[in-house]
mmCIF file of C-alpha atoms in Angstrom:
data_model
loop_
_atom_site.group_PDB
_atom_site.id
_atom_site.type_symbol
_atom_site.label_atom_id
_atom_site.label_comp_id
_atom_site.label_asym_id
_atom_site.label_seq_id
_atom_site.Cartn_x
_atom_site.Cartn_y
_atom_site.Cartn_z
ATOM 1 C CA MET A 1 0.000 0.000 0.000
ATOM 2 C CA GLU A 2 1.299 3.407 -0.942
ATOM 3 C CA THR A 3 1.339 6.310 1.486
ATOM 4 C CA SER A 4 -0.780 9.182 0.206
ATOM 5 C CA ASP A 5 -0.191 12.901 0.571
ATOM 6 C CA ILE A 6 -3.415 13.145 2.577
ATOM 7 C CA TYR A 7 -2.721 13.579 6.279
ATOM 8 C CA ILE A 8 -4.674 13.184 9.488
ATOM 9 C CA LEU A 9 -4.050 15.914 12.069
ATOM 10 C CA CYS A 10 -4.794 15.183 15.741
ATOM 11 C CA ILE A 11 -4.845 18.142 18.141
ATOM 12 C CA GLU A 12 -4.998 17.273 21.856
ATOM 13 C CA ASP A 13 -3.185 18.838 24.813
ATOM 14 C CA GLU A 14 -3.044 15.722 27.014
ATOM 15 C CA GLN A 15 -0.223 13.512 25.743
ATOM 16 C CA GLU A 16 -1.725 10.226 26.946
ATOM 17 C CA VAL A 17 -5.042 11.040 25.246
ATOM 18 C CA LEU A 18 -3.215 12.075 22.078
ATOM 19 C CA ASP A 19 -1.285 8.788 22.160
ATOM 20 C CA ALA A 20 -4.563 6.873 22.506
ATOM 21 C CA VAL A 21 -6.108 8.681 19.512
ATOM 22 C CA VAL A 22 -3.053 7.957 17.363
ATOM 23 C CA ARG A 23 -3.018 4.315 18.509
ATOM 24 C CA ASP A 24 -6.716 3.930 17.623
ATOM 25 C CA LEU A 25 -6.045 5.324 14.127
ATOM 26 C CA GLU A 26 -3.070 3.015 13.554
ATOM 27 C CA ARG A 27 -4.901 1.003 10.873
ATOM 28 C CA LEU A 28 -5.182 4.135 8.700
ATOM 29 C CA GLU A 29 -1.658 5.433 9.232
ATOM 30 C CA GLU A 30 -0.034 3.238 6.597
ATOM 31 C CA GLN A 31 -1.905 5.180 3.911
ATOM 32 C CA PHE A 32 -2.734 8.405 5.752
ATOM 33 C CA PRO A 33 0.203 9.731 7.806
ATOM 34 C CA VAL A 34 -0.800 11.087 11.205
ATOM 35 C CA GLU A 35 0.576 14.375 12.531
ATOM 36 C CA THR A 36 -0.031 15.641 16.033
ATOM 37 C CA ALA A 37 -0.132 18.945 17.899
ATOM 38 C CA THR A 38 -0.699 19.747 21.568
ATOM 39 C CA SER A 39 -1.904 23.337 21.121
ATOM 40 C CA ALA A 40 -3.626 25.564 18.566
ATOM 41 C CA GLU A 41 -0.337 27.356 17.942
ATOM 42 C CA GLU A 42 1.504 24.100 17.270
ATOM 43 C CA ALA A 43 -1.359 22.956 15.013
ATOM 44 C CA ARG A 44 -0.972 26.111 12.903
ATOM 45 C CA SER A 45 2.756 25.408 12.604
ATOM 46 C CA VAL A 46 2.179 21.771 11.573
ATOM 47 C CA ILE A 47 -0.426 22.853 9.007
ATOM 48 C CA GLU A 48 1.890 25.460 7.489
ATOM 49 C CA ARG A 49 4.696 22.900 7.218
ATOM 50 C CA LEU A 50 2.464 20.275 5.597
ATOM 51 C CA VAL A 51 0.796 22.660 3.168
ATOM 52 C CA SER A 52 4.103 24.269 2.163
ATOM 53 C CA ASP A 53 5.404 20.739 1.453
ATOM 54 C CA GLY A 54 2.440 20.155 -0.890
ATOM 55 C CA LYS A 55 0.618 17.847 1.519
ATOM 56 C CA ARG A 56 -3.123 17.889 2.150
ATOM 57 C CA ILE A 57 -5.017 17.463 5.403
ATOM 58 C CA GLY A 58 -8.035 15.255 4.892
ATOM 59 C CA LEU A 59 -9.102 14.898 8.508
ATOM 60 C CA ILE A 60 -8.674 17.111 11.565
ATOM 61 C CA LEU A 61 -9.513 15.675 15.001
ATOM 62 C CA CYS A 62 -9.486 18.446 17.602
ATOM 63 C CA ASP A 63 -10.051 18.638 21.327
ATOM 64 C CA HIS A 64 -11.974 21.631 22.639
ATOM 65 C CA ILE A 65 -9.832 22.508 25.657
ATOM 66 C CA LEU A 66 -6.378 23.532 24.427
ATOM 67 C CA PRO A 67 -3.723 25.929 25.678
ATOM 68 C CA GLY A 68 -4.280 29.329 24.041
ATOM 69 C CA ASP A 69 -7.167 29.306 21.587
ATOM 70 C CA ASN A 70 -9.768 26.618 22.218
ATOM 71 C CA GLY A 71 -10.589 23.898 19.712
ATOM 72 C CA VAL A 72 -13.822 25.448 18.459
ATOM 73 C CA GLU A 73 -12.092 28.759 17.699
ATOM 74 C CA LEU A 74 -9.274 26.892 15.946
ATOM 75 C CA LEU A 75 -11.705 24.849 13.831
ATOM 76 C CA ILE A 76 -13.553 28.032 12.813
ATOM 77 C CA GLU A 77 -10.237 29.631 11.814
ATOM 78 C CA LEU A 78 -9.220 26.530 9.849
ATOM 79 C CA HIS A 79 -12.552 26.394 8.051
ATOM 80 C CA LYS A 80 -11.967 29.947 6.783
ATOM 81 C CA ASP A 81 -8.593 28.900 5.348
ATOM 82 C CA GLU A 82 -9.152 28.028 1.665
ATOM 83 C CA ARG A 83 -6.402 25.403 1.821
ATOM 84 C CA LEU A 84 -8.341 23.508 4.496
ATOM 85 C CA HIS A 85 -11.874 24.262 3.407
ATOM 86 C CA HIS A 86 -12.472 20.652 2.280
ATOM 87 C CA SER A 87 -10.764 19.024 5.274
ATOM 88 C CA ARG A 88 -13.145 16.990 7.394
ATOM 89 C CA LYS A 89 -13.328 18.358 10.936
ATOM 90 C CA VAL A 90 -14.159 16.445 14.098
ATOM 91 C CA LEU A 91 -14.510 17.865 17.589
ATOM 92 C CA LEU A 92 -13.303 15.162 20.000
ATOM 93 C CA THR A 93 -14.062 16.359 23.490
ATOM 94 C CA GLY A 94 -15.826 15.800 26.740
ATOM 95 C CA GLN A 95 -15.998 19.437 27.723
ATOM 96 C CA ALA A 96 -17.635 21.479 24.969
ATOM 97 C CA GLY A 97 -20.955 22.865 26.107
ATOM 98 C CA LEU A 98 -24.019 23.164 23.906
ATOM 99 C CA GLU A 99 -23.206 26.753 22.896
ATOM 100 C CA ASP A 100 -19.648 25.868 21.804
ATOM 101 C CA THR A 101 -20.858 22.785 19.961
ATOM 102 C CA VAL A 102 -23.503 24.750 18.060
ATOM 103 C CA LYS A 103 -20.883 27.381 17.221
ATOM 104 C CA ALA A 104 -18.577 24.669 15.863
ATOM 105 C CA LEU A 105 -21.373 23.160 13.789
ATOM 106 C CA ASN A 106 -22.466 26.461 12.307
ATOM 107 C CA GLN A 107 -19.207 28.349 11.894
ATOM 108 C CA ALA A 108 -16.590 25.632 11.397
ATOM 109 C CA ARG A 109 -18.887 23.326 9.382
ATOM 110 C CA LEU A 110 -18.061 20.590 11.840
ATOM 111 C CA HIS A 111 -18.473 17.166 10.210
ATOM 112 C CA HIS A 112 -18.727 15.149 13.389
ATOM 113 C CA TYR A 113 -18.715 15.382 17.173
ATOM 114 C CA ILE A 114 -17.246 12.571 19.261
ATOM 115 C CA SER A 115 -17.592 12.735 23.016
ATOM 116 C CA LYS A 116 -14.958 11.401 25.383
ATOM 117 C CA PRO A 117 -14.540 8.675 26.275
ATOM 118 C CA TRP A 118 -14.784 7.297 22.763
ATOM 119 C CA THR A 119 -14.480 3.719 21.577
ATOM 120 C CA LYS A 120 -11.824 2.668 19.094
ATOM 121 C CA ASP A 121 -14.494 1.299 16.762
ATOM 122 C CA ASP A 122 -16.439 4.582 16.766
ATOM 123 C CA LEU A 123 -13.347 6.718 16.214
ATOM 124 C CA LEU A 124 -12.150 4.475 13.408
ATOM 125 C CA SER A 125 -15.592 4.251 11.801
ATOM 126 C CA VAL A 126 -16.070 8.036 11.792
ATOM 127 C CA SER A 127 -12.521 8.582 10.489
ATOM 128 C CA VAL A 128 -12.947 6.049 7.666
ATOM 129 C CA ASP A 129 -16.298 7.544 6.685
ATOM 130 C CA LEU A 130 -15.008 11.129 6.622
ATOM 131 C CA LEU A 131 -11.780 10.228 4.808
ATOM 132 C CA THR A 132 -13.835 8.281 2.246
ATOM 133 C CA ASP A 133 -15.937 11.396 1.597
ATOM 134 C CA TYR A 134 -12.796 13.513 1.311
ATOM 135 C CA VAL A 135 -11.168 11.103 -1.150
ATOM 136 C CA ILE A 136 -14.336 10.891 -3.283
ATOM 137 C CA GLU A 137 -14.477 14.679 -3.419
ATOM 138 C CA LYS A 138 -10.797 15.366 -4.035
ATOM 139 C CA GLU A 139 -9.314 12.357 -5.887
ATOM 140 C CA GLU A 140 -9.848 11.396 -9.521
ATOM 141 C CA ASN A 141 -8.673 7.815 -8.906
ATOM 142 C CA VAL A 142 -10.125 6.318 -5.725
ATOM 143 C CA LEU A 143 -8.922 2.748 -6.405
ATOM 144 C CA PRO A 144 -5.761 3.019 -4.255
ATOM 145 C CA TYR A 145 -8.000 3.631 -1.223
ATOM 146 C CA MET A 146 -10.260 0.581 -1.598
ATOM 147 C CA SER A 147 -8.518 -1.585 1.007
ATOM 148 C CA THR A 148 -8.342 1.143 3.660
ATOM 149 C CA LEU A 149 -11.557 3.121 3.270
ATOM 150 C CA ASP A 150 -15.221 2.292 2.613
ATOM 151 C CA ALA A 151 -14.969 0.150 -0.546
ATOM 152 C CA ASN A 152 -18.734 0.159 -1.145
ATOM 153 C CA LYS A 153 -18.927 3.938 -1.059
ATOM 154 C CA LEU A 154 -15.844 4.263 -3.276
ATOM 155 C CA SER A 155 -17.283 1.726 -5.764
ATOM 156 C CA GLU A 156 -20.529 3.672 -5.894
ATOM 157 C CA SER A 157 -18.611 6.862 -6.631
ATOM 158 C CA ILE A 158 -16.809 5.110 -9.512
ATOM 159 C CA ARG A 159 -20.149 3.904 -10.936
ATOM 160 C CA SER A 160 -21.635 7.395 -10.582
ATOM 161 C CA ARG A 161 -18.697 9.011 -12.312
ATOM 162 C CA ARG A 162 -18.904 6.502 -15.174
ATOM 163 C CA SER A 163 -22.627 7.045 -15.648
ATOM 164 C CA VAL A 164 -22.105 10.822 -15.750
ATOM 165 C CA SER A 165 -19.272 10.486 -18.270
ATOM 166 C CA ASP A 166 -21.359 8.054 -20.384
ATOM 167 C CA ASP A 167 -24.166 10.612 -20.758
#
């Protein structure tokens, strides 16, 4: 399997929680490299490095409580960045109140909310689903992703593209 230029970015200030998130996403890492940050400031730095290297960020998993700017504010800022507009964004937290969650949904176009504690299966399922959507939207050839992502959804996208091109 070939590593893609599509990255997963995990932003969490507690190292043991960050390690658990990365460990739960291990199955995806062979194709989608995982980068981490422990603050909003570090996340901005990681994003700048990746984007300047021509890499893309397909999935952003972000905690709400971070040093400096909180996760909701960071996700709103990232959504406004054209380079990250199509990135799938997940708020992974146990501490965002209703007001912050609504703000994230409306202003950051949050794709999913996962409350802590999460299960590995849920985190992996949401990540696969969102990365599948990203790949369908951004990649012309989805075949290299069949063994890692949702093969049924990718197959359907291939059939849809063929039927459109046959018209």
